[in-house]
Amino acid sequence: MTDSQDPPQAEGRAQIHRVALKIPPFWADEPELWFAQLEGQFTLGGITQDSTKYAYVLSHIETKHAKEIKDLITRPPDNDKYEHIKRALIQRLSVSQEQQIRQLLETE
């Protein structure tokens, strides 16, 4: 018998440690960069489920940006919800920014 106070562990048994996610506020001006950071957090947190990733995105975007993807929120696709919402936000917000720049240039 040993003097160790540590509880016995089975050999070869995997230990699971959860990491708290640190998700920054959504960056509408840099959605691609935001998603890259988000995916790093998913990796650290061991999050692989599509529906969980989708839910994290929904919980971190503001109402004005949610309106851009209302169709995907109210009628989400059956598969690959996260990839659909990611692509839509990047594409739609990028278009919106281009339109804003054009408007600024036209008013000058």
PDB file of C-alpha atoms in Angstrom:
ATOM      1  CA  MET A   1       0.000   0.000   0.000  1.00  0.00           C
ATOM      2  CA  THR A   2       1.245   3.497  -0.798  1.00  0.00           C
ATOM      3  CA  ASP A   3       0.979   6.745   1.114  1.00  0.00           C
ATOM      4  CA  SER A   4      -0.424   8.578  -1.900  1.00  0.00           C
ATOM      5  CA  GLN A   5      -3.646  10.517  -1.413  1.00  0.00           C
ATOM      6  CA  ASP A   6      -4.449  10.453  -5.142  1.00  0.00           C
ATOM      7  CA  PRO A   7      -7.429   8.313  -6.139  1.00  0.00           C
ATOM      8  CA  PRO A   8      -6.519   5.183  -8.076  1.00  0.00           C
ATOM      9  CA  GLN A   9      -6.888   5.387 -11.856  1.00  0.00           C
ATOM     10  CA  ALA A  10      -7.267   2.574 -14.321  1.00  0.00           C
ATOM     11  CA  GLU A  11      -4.322   2.248 -16.668  1.00  0.00           C
ATOM     12  CA  GLY A  12      -5.025   3.307 -20.236  1.00  0.00           C
ATOM     13  CA  ARG A  13      -8.118   5.209 -19.212  1.00  0.00           C
ATOM     14  CA  ALA A  14      -8.604   8.523 -20.980  1.00  0.00           C
ATOM     15  CA  GLN A  15      -9.170  11.616 -18.917  1.00  0.00           C
ATOM     16  CA  ILE A  16     -11.510  14.281 -20.222  1.00  0.00           C
ATOM     17  CA  HIS A  17     -10.939  17.918 -19.369  1.00  0.00           C
ATOM     18  CA  ARG A  18     -13.327  20.609 -20.493  1.00  0.00           C
ATOM     19  CA  VAL A  19     -12.093  24.023 -21.512  1.00  0.00           C
ATOM     20  CA  ALA A  20     -14.355  27.030 -21.053  1.00  0.00           C
ATOM     21  CA  LEU A  21     -15.024  28.699 -24.377  1.00  0.00           C
ATOM     22  CA  LYS A  22     -13.973  32.336 -24.718  1.00  0.00           C
ATOM     23  CA  ILE A  23     -16.001  33.535 -27.664  1.00  0.00           C
ATOM     24  CA  PRO A  24     -15.502  37.180 -28.624  1.00  0.00           C
ATOM     25  CA  PRO A  25     -18.486  39.325 -29.614  1.00  0.00           C
ATOM     26  CA  PHE A  26     -19.427  38.877 -33.263  1.00  0.00           C
ATOM     27  CA  TRP A  27     -17.388  41.082 -35.617  1.00  0.00           C
ATOM     28  CA  ALA A  28     -19.650  42.103 -38.468  1.00  0.00           C
ATOM     29  CA  ASP A  29     -16.782  43.930 -40.142  1.00  0.00           C
ATOM     30  CA  GLU A  30     -14.568  40.795 -40.040  1.00  0.00           C
ATOM     31  CA  PRO A  31     -16.875  37.755 -39.988  1.00  0.00           C
ATOM     32  CA  GLU A  32     -14.269  35.453 -41.564  1.00  0.00           C
ATOM     33  CA  LEU A  33     -11.754  36.252 -38.833  1.00  0.00           C
ATOM     34  CA  TRP A  34     -14.420  35.832 -36.142  1.00  0.00           C
ATOM     35  CA  PHE A  35     -15.329  32.380 -37.450  1.00  0.00           C
ATOM     36  CA  ALA A  36     -11.639  31.387 -37.513  1.00  0.00           C
ATOM     37  CA  GLN A  37     -11.347  32.305 -33.838  1.00  0.00           C
ATOM     38  CA  LEU A  38     -14.629  30.597 -33.046  1.00  0.00           C
ATOM     39  CA  GLU A  39     -13.439  27.379 -34.667  1.00  0.00           C
ATOM     40  CA  GLY A  40     -10.275  27.513 -32.567  1.00  0.00           C
ATOM     41  CA  GLN A  41     -12.461  27.696 -29.478  1.00  0.00           C
ATOM     42  CA  PHE A  42     -14.537  24.768 -30.721  1.00  0.00           C
ATOM     43  CA  THR A  43     -11.351  22.732 -31.110  1.00  0.00           C
ATOM     44  CA  LEU A  44     -10.169  23.600 -27.600  1.00  0.00           C
ATOM     45  CA  GLY A  45     -13.591  22.793 -26.176  1.00  0.00           C
ATOM     46  CA  GLY A  46     -13.913  19.524 -28.075  1.00  0.00           C
ATOM     47  CA  ILE A  47     -17.086  20.729 -29.782  1.00  0.00           C
ATOM     48  CA  THR A  48     -17.760  18.788 -32.956  1.00  0.00           C
ATOM     49  CA  GLN A  49     -21.549  18.582 -33.166  1.00  0.00           C
ATOM     50  CA  ASP A  50     -23.044  20.689 -35.940  1.00  0.00           C
ATOM     51  CA  SER A  51     -26.105  21.663 -33.907  1.00  0.00           C
ATOM     52  CA  THR A  52     -23.942  22.847 -30.994  1.00  0.00           C
ATOM     53  CA  LYS A  53     -21.783  25.009 -33.266  1.00  0.00           C
ATOM     54  CA  TYR A  54     -24.925  26.448 -34.878  1.00  0.00           C
ATOM     55  CA  ALA A  55     -26.380  27.273 -31.456  1.00  0.00           C
ATOM     56  CA  TYR A  56     -23.178  29.044 -30.386  1.00  0.00           C
ATOM     57  CA  VAL A  57     -23.292  31.249 -33.479  1.00  0.00           C
ATOM     58  CA  LEU A  58     -26.952  32.115 -32.892  1.00  0.00           C
ATOM     59  CA  SER A  59     -26.264  33.019 -29.287  1.00  0.00           C
ATOM     60  CA  HIS A  60     -23.406  35.371 -30.194  1.00  0.00           C
ATOM     61  CA  ILE A  61     -24.812  37.491 -33.004  1.00  0.00           C
ATOM     62  CA  GLU A  62     -26.748  40.693 -32.486  1.00  0.00           C
ATOM     63  CA  THR A  63     -30.310  41.152 -33.689  1.00  0.00           C
ATOM     64  CA  LYS A  64     -29.315  43.378 -36.604  1.00  0.00           C
ATOM     65  CA  HIS A  65     -27.020  40.639 -37.920  1.00  0.00           C
ATOM     66  CA  ALA A  66     -29.532  37.895 -37.197  1.00  0.00           C
ATOM     67  CA  LYS A  67     -31.891  39.702 -39.560  1.00  0.00           C
ATOM     68  CA  GLU A  68     -29.354  39.131 -42.354  1.00  0.00           C
ATOM     69  CA  ILE A  69     -29.812  35.370 -41.926  1.00  0.00           C
ATOM     70  CA  LYS A  70     -33.446  35.263 -40.842  1.00  0.00           C
ATOM     71  CA  ASP A  71     -34.184  32.571 -43.422  1.00  0.00           C
ATOM     72  CA  LEU A  72     -31.576  30.216 -41.918  1.00  0.00           C
ATOM     73  CA  ILE A  73     -32.781  30.879 -38.392  1.00  0.00           C
ATOM     74  CA  THR A  74     -36.486  30.405 -39.040  1.00  0.00           C
ATOM     75  CA  ARG A  75     -36.023  27.533 -41.501  1.00  0.00           C
ATOM     76  CA  PRO A  76     -32.652  25.928 -40.765  1.00  0.00           C
ATOM     77  CA  PRO A  77     -31.381  23.289 -43.181  1.00  0.00           C
ATOM     78  CA  ASP A  78     -31.574  19.652 -42.128  1.00  0.00           C
ATOM     79  CA  ASN A  79     -27.805  19.165 -42.416  1.00  0.00           C
ATOM     80  CA  ASP A  80     -24.696  21.311 -42.034  1.00  0.00           C
ATOM     81  CA  LYS A  81     -26.489  24.129 -40.204  1.00  0.00           C
ATOM     82  CA  TYR A  82     -23.219  25.603 -38.960  1.00  0.00           C
ATOM     83  CA  GLU A  83     -21.579  25.699 -42.403  1.00  0.00           C
ATOM     84  CA  HIS A  84     -24.699  27.248 -43.941  1.00  0.00           C
ATOM     85  CA  ILE A  85     -24.929  29.989 -41.329  1.00  0.00           C
ATOM     86  CA  LYS A  86     -21.176  30.640 -41.533  1.00  0.00           C
ATOM     87  CA  ARG A  87     -21.193  30.990 -45.321  1.00  0.00           C
ATOM     88  CA  ALA A  88     -24.318  33.141 -45.272  1.00  0.00           C
ATOM     89  CA  LEU A  89     -22.990  35.569 -42.668  1.00  0.00           C
ATOM     90  CA  ILE A  90     -19.650  35.955 -44.421  1.00  0.00           C
ATOM     91  CA  GLN A  91     -21.232  36.397 -47.836  1.00  0.00           C
ATOM     92  CA  ARG A  92     -24.134  38.628 -46.857  1.00  0.00           C
ATOM     93  CA  LEU A  93     -22.195  40.897 -44.540  1.00  0.00           C
ATOM     94  CA  SER A  94     -19.374  41.249 -47.057  1.00  0.00           C
ATOM     95  CA  VAL A  95     -21.898  42.317 -49.688  1.00  0.00           C
ATOM     96  CA  SER A  96     -23.408  44.776 -47.245  1.00  0.00           C
ATOM     97  CA  GLN A  97     -19.995  46.296 -46.550  1.00  0.00           C
ATOM     98  CA  GLU A  98     -19.274  46.635 -50.264  1.00  0.00           C
ATOM     99  CA  GLN A  99     -22.596  48.407 -50.713  1.00  0.00           C
ATOM    100  CA  GLN A 100     -21.778  50.753 -47.844  1.00  0.00           C
ATOM    101  CA  ILE A 101     -18.420  51.631 -49.390  1.00  0.00           C
ATOM    102  CA  ARG A 102     -20.057  52.290 -52.750  1.00  0.00           C
ATOM    103  CA  GLN A 103     -22.611  54.545 -51.098  1.00  0.00           C
ATOM    104  CA  LEU A 104     -19.872  56.479 -49.331  1.00  0.00           C
ATOM    105  CA  LEU A 105     -17.944  56.916 -52.570  1.00  0.00           C
ATOM    106  CA  GLU A 106     -21.051  57.998 -54.457  1.00  0.00           C
ATOM    107  CA  THR A 107     -21.927  60.682 -51.914  1.00  0.00           C
ATOM    108  CA  GLU A 108     -18.493  62.307 -52.110  1.00  0.00           C
TER     109      GLU A 108
END
